[in-house]
């Protein structure tokens, strides 16, 4: 085996566990290492690091199962307004995510989110466009032209992503003024570094009032079919699918060689 290209999603696939296994097996692999993968998977840690770096993020609160009594509809909506989004901290594909507009929905959504994780996030709902940007590289990552997702459902839910063929319209590249494109690319590359990513990642944004750029999340193993956003955004930026794969493999080998040079014991 020369290189492993993990095209896996969710728990055990992109949360650092498979990446740890590959490190132990001493095999080069594509994409974020153990830390970047784990950080990218945990929406709480991810958003705290982004916020700490001064990058624009959504306002959010975190609740753990052990402090369930703190989850109070009045207090939460006082802080974040309505509607709010409720989501499990570690997951993806919009599983367990709910947009909540009243107290009843709130109770149900909190219960459902806790089915998937011991930690949940409540976020202010952002009204605006959903823009994504592909990032490629190790130390000096580059960002693609952004693309836009226009969900045909209330939000980009599991149904809109996977069950409904017409669940969303994709526009690549997104129709945006040059200065907004530049701002998104800069923030995407900074988020990639701040979140300890390597190789590839897709950074997802909200664009409020057509100018305020807010980071929603990072995906360390973005969808990778020929029609997925990550390869499509690179294609629109002049990097073909085959060239993209070549570059990612090259980056994996480079990272592996660099890490090999490090001293890992005192013997
Ligand atoms: N704070 C928010 N404001 C507005 N829409 C949101 C918010 N959080 C999530 N969404 C909607 O839910 C979708 C899935 O949420 P996201 O945080 O990206 O989770 P996942 O990791 O499952 O993709 C987003 O693409 C968006 O449509
Ligand atoms: Mg998402």
GROMACS .gro file of N, CA, C and O in nm, residues 40-154:
model
  460
   40UNK      N    1  -1.239   1.875   1.372
   40UNK     CA    2  -1.339   1.903   1.269
   40UNK      C    3  -1.471   1.832   1.295
   40UNK      O    4  -1.576   1.876   1.251
   41UNK      N    5  -1.465   1.723   1.367
   41UNK     CA    6  -1.586   1.643   1.392
   41UNK      C    7  -1.668   1.700   1.507
   41UNK      O    8  -1.789   1.683   1.511
   42UNK      N    9  -1.600   1.765   1.601
   42UNK     CA   10  -1.668   1.813   1.721
   42UNK      C   11  -1.705   1.961   1.702
   42UNK      O   12  -1.621   2.050   1.711
   43UNK      N   13  -1.832   1.984   1.674
   43UNK     CA   14  -1.874   2.120   1.639
   43UNK      C   15  -1.849   2.221   1.752
   43UNK      O   16  -1.829   2.339   1.726
   44UNK      N   17  -1.850   2.174   1.877
   44UNK     CA   18  -1.825   2.263   1.990
   44UNK      C   19  -1.678   2.307   1.990
   44UNK      O   20  -1.647   2.427   1.988
   45UNK      N   21  -1.586   2.210   1.987
   45UNK     CA   22  -1.443   2.243   1.987
   45UNK      C   23  -1.407   2.324   1.862
   45UNK      O   24  -1.336   2.423   1.867
   46UNK      N   25  -1.460   2.281   1.747
   46UNK     CA   26  -1.433   2.350   1.621
   46UNK      C   27  -1.471   2.498   1.630
   46UNK      O   28  -1.393   2.587   1.597
   47UNK      N   29  -1.593   2.524   1.679
   47UNK     CA   30  -1.641   2.662   1.682
   47UNK      C   31  -1.568   2.745   1.787
   47UNK      O   32  -1.549   2.866   1.769
   48UNK      N   33  -1.525   2.680   1.896
   48UNK     CA   34  -1.448   2.755   1.996
   48UNK      C   35  -1.313   2.796   1.939
   48UNK      O   36  -1.266   2.908   1.962
   49UNK      N   37  -1.249   2.706   1.863
   49UNK     CA   38  -1.119   2.741   1.804
   49UNK      C   39  -1.134   2.852   1.700
   49UNK      O   40  -1.051   2.943   1.693
   50UNK      N   41  -1.239   2.845   1.621
   50UNK     CA   42  -1.262   2.948   1.520
   50UNK      C   43  -1.284   3.083   1.587
   50UNK      O   44  -1.225   3.185   1.549
   51UNK      N   45  -1.368   3.082   1.690
   51UNK     CA   46  -1.400   3.205   1.764
   51UNK      C   47  -1.275   3.262   1.829
   51UNK      O   48  -1.247   3.382   1.823
   52UNK      N   49  -1.194   3.172   1.885
   52UNK     CA   50  -1.071   3.214   1.951
   52UNK      C   51  -0.973   3.279   1.853
   52UNK      O   52  -0.896   3.368   1.890
   53UNK      N   53  -0.979   3.235   1.728
   53UNK     CA   54  -0.890   3.291   1.626
   53UNK      C   55  -0.948   3.419   1.565
   53UNK      O   56  -0.891   3.477   1.473
   54UNK      N   57  -1.063   3.461   1.616
   54UNK     CA   58  -1.125   3.584   1.567
   54UNK      C   59  -1.198   3.565   1.435
   54UNK      O   60  -1.230   3.664   1.367
   55UNK      N   61  -1.226   3.442   1.397
   55UNK     CA   62  -1.301   3.419   1.274
   55UNK      C   63  -1.452   3.427   1.303
   55UNK      O   64  -1.495   3.388   1.412
   56UNK      N   65  -1.529   3.478   1.207
   56UNK     CA   66  -1.671   3.499   1.234
   56UNK      C   67  -1.747   3.367   1.244
   56UNK      O   68  -1.747   3.287   1.150
   57UNK      N   69  -1.812   3.342   1.357
   57UNK     CA   70  -1.888   3.218   1.376
   57UNK      C   71  -2.029   3.250   1.425
   57UNK      O   72  -2.058   3.363   1.463
   58UNK      N   73  -2.111   3.147   1.426
   58UNK     CA   74  -2.248   3.159   1.474
   58UNK      C   75  -2.245   3.165   1.627
   58UNK      O   76  -2.163   3.099   1.689
   59UNK      N   77  -2.336   3.241   1.689
   59UNK     CA   78  -2.346   3.238   1.835
   59UNK      C   79  -2.407   3.106   1.878
   59UNK      O   80  -2.506   3.061   1.817
   60UNK      N   81  -2.346   3.043   1.978
   60UNK     CA   82  -2.397   2.910   2.016
   60UNK      C   83  -2.381   2.884   2.165
   60UNK      O   84  -2.299   2.946   2.232
   61UNK      N   85  -2.461   2.791   2.215
   61UNK     CA   86  -2.449   2.742   2.353
   61UNK      C   87  -2.430   2.591   2.347
   61UNK      O   88  -2.478   2.526   2.254
   62UNK      N   89  -2.359   2.538   2.447
   62UNK     CA   90  -2.334   2.393   2.451
   62UNK      C   91  -2.392   2.336   2.579
   62UNK      O   92  -2.379   2.397   2.685
   63UNK      N   93  -2.457   2.222   2.568
   63UNK     CA   94  -2.512   2.153   2.687
   63UNK      C   95  -2.468   2.008   2.687
   63UNK      O   96  -2.468   1.944   2.583
   64UNK      N   97  -2.433   1.961   2.806
   64UNK     CA   98  -2.395   1.821   2.819
   64UNK      C   99  -2.506   1.745   2.891
   64UNK      O  100  -2.581   1.803   2.968
   65UNK      N  101  -2.512   1.616   2.864
   65UNK     CA  102  -2.617   1.534   2.925
   65UNK      C  103  -2.613   1.544   3.078
   65UNK      O  104  -2.714   1.546   3.145
   66UNK      N  105  -2.490   1.557   3.130
   66UNK     CA  106  -2.475   1.561   3.275
   66UNK      C  107  -2.532   1.689   3.336
   66UNK      O  108  -2.552   1.697   3.457
   67UNK      N  109  -2.557   1.791   3.254
   67UNK     CA  110  -2.616   1.915   3.308
   67UNK      C  111  -2.744   1.948   3.233
   67UNK      O  112  -2.770   2.063   3.195
   68UNK      N  113  -2.824   1.845   3.214
   68UNK     CA  114  -2.949   1.856   3.140
   68UNK      C  115  -3.042   1.962   3.197
   68UNK      O  116  -3.117   2.028   3.124
   69UNK      N  117  -3.036   1.981   3.330
   69UNK     CA  118  -3.127   2.076   3.395
   69UNK      C  119  -3.101   2.221   3.350
   69UNK      O  120  -3.187   2.307   3.364
   70UNK      N  121  -2.984   2.247   3.291
   70UNK     CA  122  -2.954   2.383   3.242
   70UNK      C  123  -3.021   2.414   3.108
   70UNK      O  124  -3.023   2.529   3.064
   71UNK      N  125  -3.071   2.313   3.041
   71UNK     CA  126  -3.132   2.335   2.908
   71UNK      C  127  -3.271   2.392   2.927
   71UNK      O  128  -3.367   2.321   2.952
   72UNK      N  129  -3.280   2.523   2.919
   72UNK     CA  130  -3.405   2.591   2.950
   72UNK      C  131  -3.444   2.680   2.832
   72UNK      O  132  -3.367   2.766   2.789
   73UNK      N  133  -3.564   2.655   2.778
   73UNK     CA  134  -3.610   2.724   2.657
   73UNK      C  135  -3.605   2.877   2.671
   73UNK      O  136  -3.553   2.946   2.584
   74UNK      N  137  -3.654   2.928   2.785
   74UNK     CA  138  -3.659   3.074   2.802
   74UNK      C  139  -3.518   3.135   2.803
   74UNK      O  140  -3.491   3.234   2.736
   75UNK      N  141  -3.429   3.069   2.879
   75UNK     CA  142  -3.293   3.122   2.890
   75UNK      C  143  -3.220   3.117   2.756
   75UNK      O  144  -3.152   3.210   2.716
   76UNK      N  145  -3.239   3.006   2.686
   76UNK     CA  146  -3.172   2.988   2.556
   76UNK      C  147  -3.222   3.091   2.456
   76UNK      O  148  -3.143   3.156   2.386
   77UNK      N  149  -3.354   3.111   2.450
   77UNK     CA  150  -3.406   3.203   2.350
   77UNK      C  151  -3.378   3.349   2.388
   77UNK      O  152  -3.368   3.434   2.301
   78UNK      N  153  -3.362   3.373   2.518
   78UNK     CA  154  -3.321   3.508   2.559
   78UNK      C  155  -3.182   3.539   2.504
   78UNK      O  156  -3.153   3.649   2.459
   79UNK      N  157  -3.096   3.439   2.505
   79UNK     CA  158  -2.958   3.459   2.460
   79UNK      C  159  -2.948   3.457   2.307
   79UNK      O  160  -2.870   3.533   2.250
   80UNK      N  161  -3.026   3.371   2.242
   80UNK     CA  162  -3.003   3.348   2.098
   80UNK      C  163  -3.120   3.389   2.009
   80UNK      O  164  -3.108   3.387   1.886
   81UNK      N  165  -3.234   3.422   2.069
   81UNK     CA  166  -3.352   3.455   1.989
   81UNK      C  167  -3.417   3.330   1.933
   81UNK      O  168  -3.384   3.219   1.972
   82UNK      N  169  -3.508   3.349   1.840
   82UNK     CA  170  -3.576   3.237   1.774
   82UNK      C  171  -3.584   3.267   1.624
   82UNK      O  172  -3.595   3.383   1.587
   83UNK      N  173  -3.583   3.167   1.537
   83UNK     CA  174  -3.561   3.026   1.567
   83UNK      C  175  -3.416   2.997   1.609
   83UNK      O  176  -3.329   3.083   1.596
   84UNK      N  177  -3.397   2.874   1.659
   84UNK     CA  178  -3.261   2.827   1.686
   84UNK      C  179  -3.242   2.692   1.617
   84UNK      O  180  -3.339   2.625   1.582
   85UNK      N  181  -3.116   2.656   1.597
   85UNK     CA  182  -3.082   2.523   1.546
   85UNK      C  183  -3.027   2.440   1.661
   85UNK      O  184  -2.945   2.488   1.739
   86UNK      N  185  -3.075   2.317   1.672
   86UNK     CA  186  -3.026   2.225   1.775
   86UNK      C  187  -2.959   2.108   1.706
   86UNK      O  188  -3.013   2.053   1.609
   87UNK      N  189  -2.837   2.076   1.747
   87UNK     CA  190  -2.764   1.968   1.680
   87UNK      C  191  -2.675   1.890   1.776
   87UNK      O  192  -2.623   1.947   1.872
   88UNK      N  193  -2.655   1.761   1.749
   88UNK     CA  194  -2.556   1.685   1.825
   88UNK      C  195  -2.418   1.743   1.794
   88UNK      O  196  -2.395   1.789   1.681
   89UNK      N  197  -2.326   1.741   1.891
   89UNK     CA  198  -2.194   1.801   1.867
   89UNK      C  199  -2.113   1.721   1.764
   89UNK      O  200  -2.047   1.777   1.678
   90UNK      N  201  -2.118   1.590   1.775
   90UNK     CA  202  -2.037   1.506   1.686
   90UNK      C  203  -2.126   1.425   1.594
   90UNK      O  204  -2.182   1.326   1.636
   91UNK      N  205  -2.139   1.467   1.472
   91UNK     CA  206  -2.209   1.383   1.373
   91UNK      C  207  -2.192   1.446   1.236
   91UNK      O  208  -2.082   1.486   1.200
   92UNK      N  209  -2.296   1.457   1.159
   92UNK     CA  210  -2.285   1.512   1.024
   92UNK      C  211  -2.404   1.468   0.943
   92UNK      O  212  -2.495   1.404   0.996
   93UNK      N  213  -2.404   1.507   0.815
   93UNK     CA  214  -2.513   1.472   0.723
   93UNK      C  215  -2.649   1.523   0.772
   93UNK      O  216  -2.753   1.470   0.736
   94UNK      N  217  -2.646   1.623   0.858
   94UNK     CA  218  -2.767   1.685   0.915
   94UNK      C  219  -2.846   1.590   1.004
   94UNK      O  220  -2.961   1.620   1.039
   95UNK      N  221  -2.789   1.477   1.043
   95UNK     CA  222  -2.861   1.382   1.128
   95UNK      C  223  -2.880   1.442   1.268
   95UNK      O  224  -2.787   1.497   1.326
   96UNK      N  225  -3.002   1.435   1.318
   96UNK     CA  226  -3.033   1.485   1.452
   96UNK      C  227  -3.039   1.637   1.461
   96UNK      O  228  -3.042   1.693   1.570
   97UNK      N  229  -3.039   1.707   1.346
   97UNK     CA  230  -3.042   1.854   1.347
   97UNK      C  231  -3.185   1.904   1.326
   97UNK      O  232  -3.257   1.854   1.240
   98UNK      N  233  -3.226   2.000   1.410
   98UNK     CA  234  -3.362   2.053   1.401
   98UNK      C  235  -3.362   2.205   1.406
   98UNK      O  236  -3.286   2.264   1.482
   99UNK      N  237  -3.450   2.262   1.324
   99UNK     CA  238  -3.474   2.407   1.334
   99UNK      C  239  -3.597   2.422   1.424
   99UNK      O  240  -3.700   2.360   1.398
  100UNK      N  241  -3.584   2.502   1.527
  100UNK     CA  242  -3.684   2.507   1.632
  100UNK      C  243  -3.745   2.646   1.642
  100UNK      O  244  -3.674   2.746   1.645
  101UNK      N  245  -3.881   2.650   1.646
  101UNK     CA  246  -3.948   2.780   1.651
  101UNK      C  247  -4.029   2.804   1.779
  101UNK      O  248  -4.074   2.915   1.804
  102UNK      N  249  -4.053   2.697   1.857
  102UNK     CA  250  -4.128   2.717   1.983
  102UNK      C  251  -4.085   2.616   2.090
  102UNK      O  252  -4.003   2.527   2.063
  103UNK      N  253  -4.145   2.631   2.209
  103UNK     CA  254  -4.106   2.550   2.324
  103UNK      C  255  -4.126   2.400   2.303
  103UNK      O  256  -4.043   2.320   2.346
  104UNK      N  257  -4.236   2.363   2.237
  104UNK     CA  258  -4.262   2.220   2.215
  104UNK      C  259  -4.158   2.159   2.123
  104UNK      O  260  -4.104   2.051   2.151
  105UNK      N  261  -4.133   2.229   2.014
  105UNK     CA  262  -4.030   2.179   1.920
  105UNK      C  263  -3.895   2.171   1.989
  105UNK      O  264  -3.817   2.080   1.965
  106UNK      N  265  -3.870   2.268   2.078
  106UNK     CA  266  -3.743   2.272   2.150
  106UNK      C  267  -3.723   2.145   2.232
  106UNK      O  268  -3.620   2.079   2.222
  107UNK      N  269  -3.824   2.109   2.311
  107UNK     CA  270  -3.815   1.989   2.395
  107UNK      C  271  -3.784   1.866   2.310
  107UNK      O  272  -3.696   1.786   2.342
  108UNK      N  273  -3.861   1.853   2.201
  108UNK     CA  274  -3.846   1.734   2.116
  108UNK      C  275  -3.708   1.729   2.052
  108UNK      O  276  -3.643   1.626   2.043
  109UNK      N  277  -3.661   1.847   2.007
  109UNK     CA  278  -3.533   1.853   1.936
  109UNK      C  279  -3.416   1.822   2.031
  109UNK      O  280  -3.322   1.752   1.993
  110UNK      N  281  -3.425   1.874   2.154
  110UNK     CA  282  -3.318   1.848   2.252
  110UNK      C  283  -3.310   1.698   2.278
  110UNK      O  284  -3.202   1.638   2.277
  111UNK      N  285  -3.427   1.637   2.296
  111UNK     CA  286  -3.432   1.493   2.322
  111UNK      C  287  -3.371   1.415   2.205
  111UNK      O  288  -3.291   1.323   2.225
  112UNK      N  289  -3.408   1.455   2.086
  112UNK     CA  290  -3.359   1.382   1.968
  112UNK      C  291  -3.208   1.399   1.952
  112UNK      O  292  -3.136   1.303   1.925
  113UNK      N  293  -3.160   1.523   1.970
  113UNK     CA  294  -3.015   1.547   1.952
  113UNK      C  295  -2.934   1.465   2.053
  113UNK      O  296  -2.827   1.412   2.020
  114UNK      N  297  -2.987   1.451   2.175
  114UNK     CA  298  -2.917   1.372   2.277
  114UNK      C  299  -2.918   1.221   2.247
  114UNK      O  300  -2.847   1.146   2.311
  115UNK      N  301  -2.998   1.179   2.150
  115UNK     CA  302  -2.992   1.037   2.110
  115UNK      C  303  -2.860   1.006   2.042
  115UNK      O  304  -2.812   0.894   2.040
  116UNK      N  305  -2.800   1.110   1.982
  116UNK     CA  306  -2.680   1.088   1.900
  116UNK      C  307  -2.551   1.125   1.970
  116UNK      O  308  -2.443   1.091   1.925
  117UNK      N  309  -2.559   1.205   2.076
  117UNK     CA  310  -2.436   1.249   2.141
  117UNK      C  311  -2.465   1.289   2.285
  117UNK      O  312  -2.580   1.318   2.319
  118UNK      N  313  -2.362   1.294   2.367
  118UNK     CA  314  -2.378   1.337   2.506
  118UNK      C  315  -2.364   1.488   2.518
  118UNK      O  316  -2.375   1.544   2.626
  119UNK      N  317  -2.339   1.552   2.403
  119UNK     CA  318  -2.318   1.698   2.403
  119UNK      C  319  -2.396   1.754   2.285
  119UNK      O  320  -2.387   1.699   2.174
  120UNK      N  321  -2.471   1.861   2.308
  120UNK     CA  322  -2.546   1.922   2.197
  120UNK      C  323  -2.516   2.072   2.186
  120UNK      O  324  -2.473   2.134   2.283
  121UNK      N  325  -2.541   2.127   2.068
  121UNK     CA  326  -2.525   2.271   2.046
  121UNK      C  327  -2.661   2.332   2.017
  121UNK      O  328  -2.743   2.271   1.948
  122UNK      N  329  -2.682   2.451   2.071
  122UNK     CA  330  -2.796   2.532   2.029
  122UNK      C  331  -2.737   2.657   1.966
  122UNK      O  332  -2.652   2.724   2.026
  123UNK      N  333  -2.780   2.686   1.843
  123UNK     CA  334  -2.722   2.800   1.770
  123UNK      C  335  -2.830   2.899   1.728
  123UNK      O  336  -2.943   2.859   1.698
  124UNK      N  337  -2.793   3.025   1.719
  124UNK     CA  338  -2.883   3.123   1.657
  124UNK      C  339  -2.901   3.081   1.512
  124UNK      O  340  -2.807   3.030   1.449
  125UNK      N  341  -3.020   3.100   1.458
  125UNK     CA  342  -3.044   3.066   1.317
  125UNK      C  343  -2.999   3.183   1.230
  125UNK      O  344  -3.037   3.298   1.255
  126UNK      N  345  -2.917   3.153   1.131
  126UNK     CA  346  -2.871   3.258   1.040
  126UNK      C  347  -2.960   3.255   0.916
  126UNK      O  348  -2.978   3.150   0.855
  127UNK      N  349  -3.013   3.372   0.881
  127UNK     CA  350  -3.087   3.381   0.756
  127UNK      C  351  -2.993   3.430   0.650
  127UNK      O  352  -2.935   3.538   0.664
  128UNK      N  353  -2.974   3.352   0.547
  128UNK     CA  354  -2.884   3.397   0.442
  128UNK      C  355  -2.854   3.286   0.345
  128UNK      O  356  -2.920   3.184   0.345
  129UNK      N  357  -2.749   3.306   0.264
  129UNK     CA  358  -2.713   3.207   0.161
  129UNK      C  359  -2.612   3.107   0.221
  129UNK      O  360  -2.540   3.139   0.314
  130UNK      N  361  -2.608   2.986   0.164
  130UNK     CA  362  -2.510   2.885   0.207
  130UNK      C  363  -2.403   2.871   0.100
  130UNK      O  364  -2.430   2.832  -0.013
  131UNK      N  365  -2.281   2.907   0.138
  131UNK     CA  366  -2.168   2.909   0.044
  131UNK      C  367  -2.061   2.813   0.094
  131UNK      O  368  -2.036   2.805   0.215
  132UNK      N  369  -1.998   2.741   0.002
  132UNK     CA  370  -1.892   2.647   0.042
  132UNK      C  371  -1.763   2.678  -0.035
  132UNK      O  372  -1.768   2.734  -0.145
  133UNK      N  373  -1.651   2.643   0.026
  133UNK     CA  374  -1.522   2.672  -0.038
  133UNK      C  375  -1.428   2.553  -0.014
  133UNK      O  376  -1.419   2.503   0.098
  134UNK      N  377  -1.361   2.507  -0.118
  134UNK     CA  378  -1.272   2.392  -0.106
  134UNK      C  379  -1.130   2.439  -0.078
  134UNK      O  380  -1.083   2.537  -0.136
  135UNK      N  381  -1.061   2.369   0.013
  135UNK     CA  382  -0.924   2.406   0.048
  135UNK      C  383  -0.834   2.286   0.022
  135UNK      O  384  -0.873   2.171   0.043
  136UNK      N  385  -0.712   2.314  -0.026
  136UNK     CA  386  -0.618   2.209  -0.067
  136UNK      C  387  -0.477   2.250  -0.027
  136UNK      O  388  -0.435   2.362  -0.054
  137UNK      N  389  -0.403   2.160   0.038
  137UNK     CA  390  -0.264   2.191   0.071
  137UNK      C  391  -0.227   2.141   0.210
  137UNK      O  392  -0.311   2.088   0.282
  138UNK      N  393  -0.099   2.160   0.245
  138UNK     CA  394  -0.057   2.129   0.381
  138UNK      C  395  -0.025   2.258   0.455
  138UNK      O  396  -0.113   2.318   0.515
  139UNK      N  397   0.102   2.304   0.445
  139UNK     CA  398   0.139   2.426   0.518
  139UNK      C  399   0.083   2.554   0.457
  139UNK      O  400   0.051   2.648   0.528
  140UNK      N  401   0.077   2.555   0.323
  140UNK     CA  402   0.027   2.676   0.256
  140UNK      C  403  -0.095   2.645   0.172
  140UNK      O  404  -0.087   2.639   0.049
  141UNK      N  405  -0.206   2.624   0.237
  141UNK     CA  406  -0.325   2.579   0.164
  141UNK      C  407  -0.381   2.686   0.071
  141UNK      O  408  -0.369   2.806   0.098
  142UNK      N  409  -0.440   2.640  -0.039
  142UNK     CA  410  -0.507   2.733  -0.131
  142UNK      C  411  -0.657   2.706  -0.130
  142UNK      O  412  -0.701   2.595  -0.100
  143UNK      N  413  -0.734   2.810  -0.165
  143UNK     CA  414  -0.880   2.798  -0.160
  143UNK      C  415  -0.937   2.811  -0.301
  143UNK      O  416  -0.889   2.889  -0.384
  144UNK      N  417  -1.042   2.735  -0.328
  144UNK     CA  418  -1.106   2.734  -0.460
  144UNK      C  419  -1.202   2.851  -0.476
  144UNK      O  420  -1.227   2.925  -0.381
  145UNK      N  421  -1.261   2.860  -0.594
  145UNK     CA  422  -1.376   2.950  -0.610
  145UNK      C  423  -1.491   2.891  -0.527
  145UNK      O  424  -1.508   2.770  -0.525
  146UNK      N  425  -1.566   2.976  -0.457
  146UNK     CA  426  -1.677   2.922  -0.376
  146UNK      C  427  -1.794   2.873  -0.463
  146UNK      O  428  -1.808   2.916  -0.577
  147UNK      N  429  -1.873   2.784  -0.406
  147UNK     CA  430  -1.996   2.737  -0.469
  147UNK      C  431  -2.112   2.766  -0.376
  147UNK      O  432  -2.093   2.795  -0.258
  148UNK      N  433  -2.233   2.758  -0.431
  148UNK     CA  434  -2.350   2.786  -0.347
  148UNK      C  435  -2.446   2.668  -0.347
  148UNK      O  436  -2.465   2.601  -0.448
  149UNK      N  437  -2.504   2.643  -0.229
  149UNK     CA  438  -2.608   2.541  -0.214
  149UNK      C  439  -2.738   2.613  -0.189
  149UNK      O  440  -2.746   2.695  -0.097
  150UNK      N  441  -2.838   2.583  -0.272
  150UNK     CA  442  -2.968   2.645  -0.247
  150UNK      C  443  -3.069   2.536  -0.213
  150UNK      O  444  -3.126   2.475  -0.304
  151UNK      N  445  -3.085   2.507  -0.082
  151UNK     CA  446  -3.176   2.400  -0.042
  151UNK      C  447  -3.319   2.435  -0.080
  151UNK      O  448  -3.359   2.551  -0.071
  152UNK      N  449  -3.394   2.334  -0.126
  152UNK     CA  450  -3.535   2.355  -0.158
  152UNK      C  451  -3.624   2.314  -0.041
  152UNK      O  452  -3.744   2.301  -0.054
  153UNK      N  453  -3.560   2.283   0.072
  153UNK     CA  454  -3.635   2.250   0.195
  153UNK      C  455  -3.613   2.364   0.293
  153UNK      O  456  -3.541   2.459   0.263
  154UNK      N  457  -3.673   2.352   0.412
  154UNK     CA  458  -3.661   2.458   0.512
  154UNK      C  459  -3.514   2.487   0.543
  154UNK      O  460  -3.474   2.600   0.567
   0.00000   0.00000   0.00000
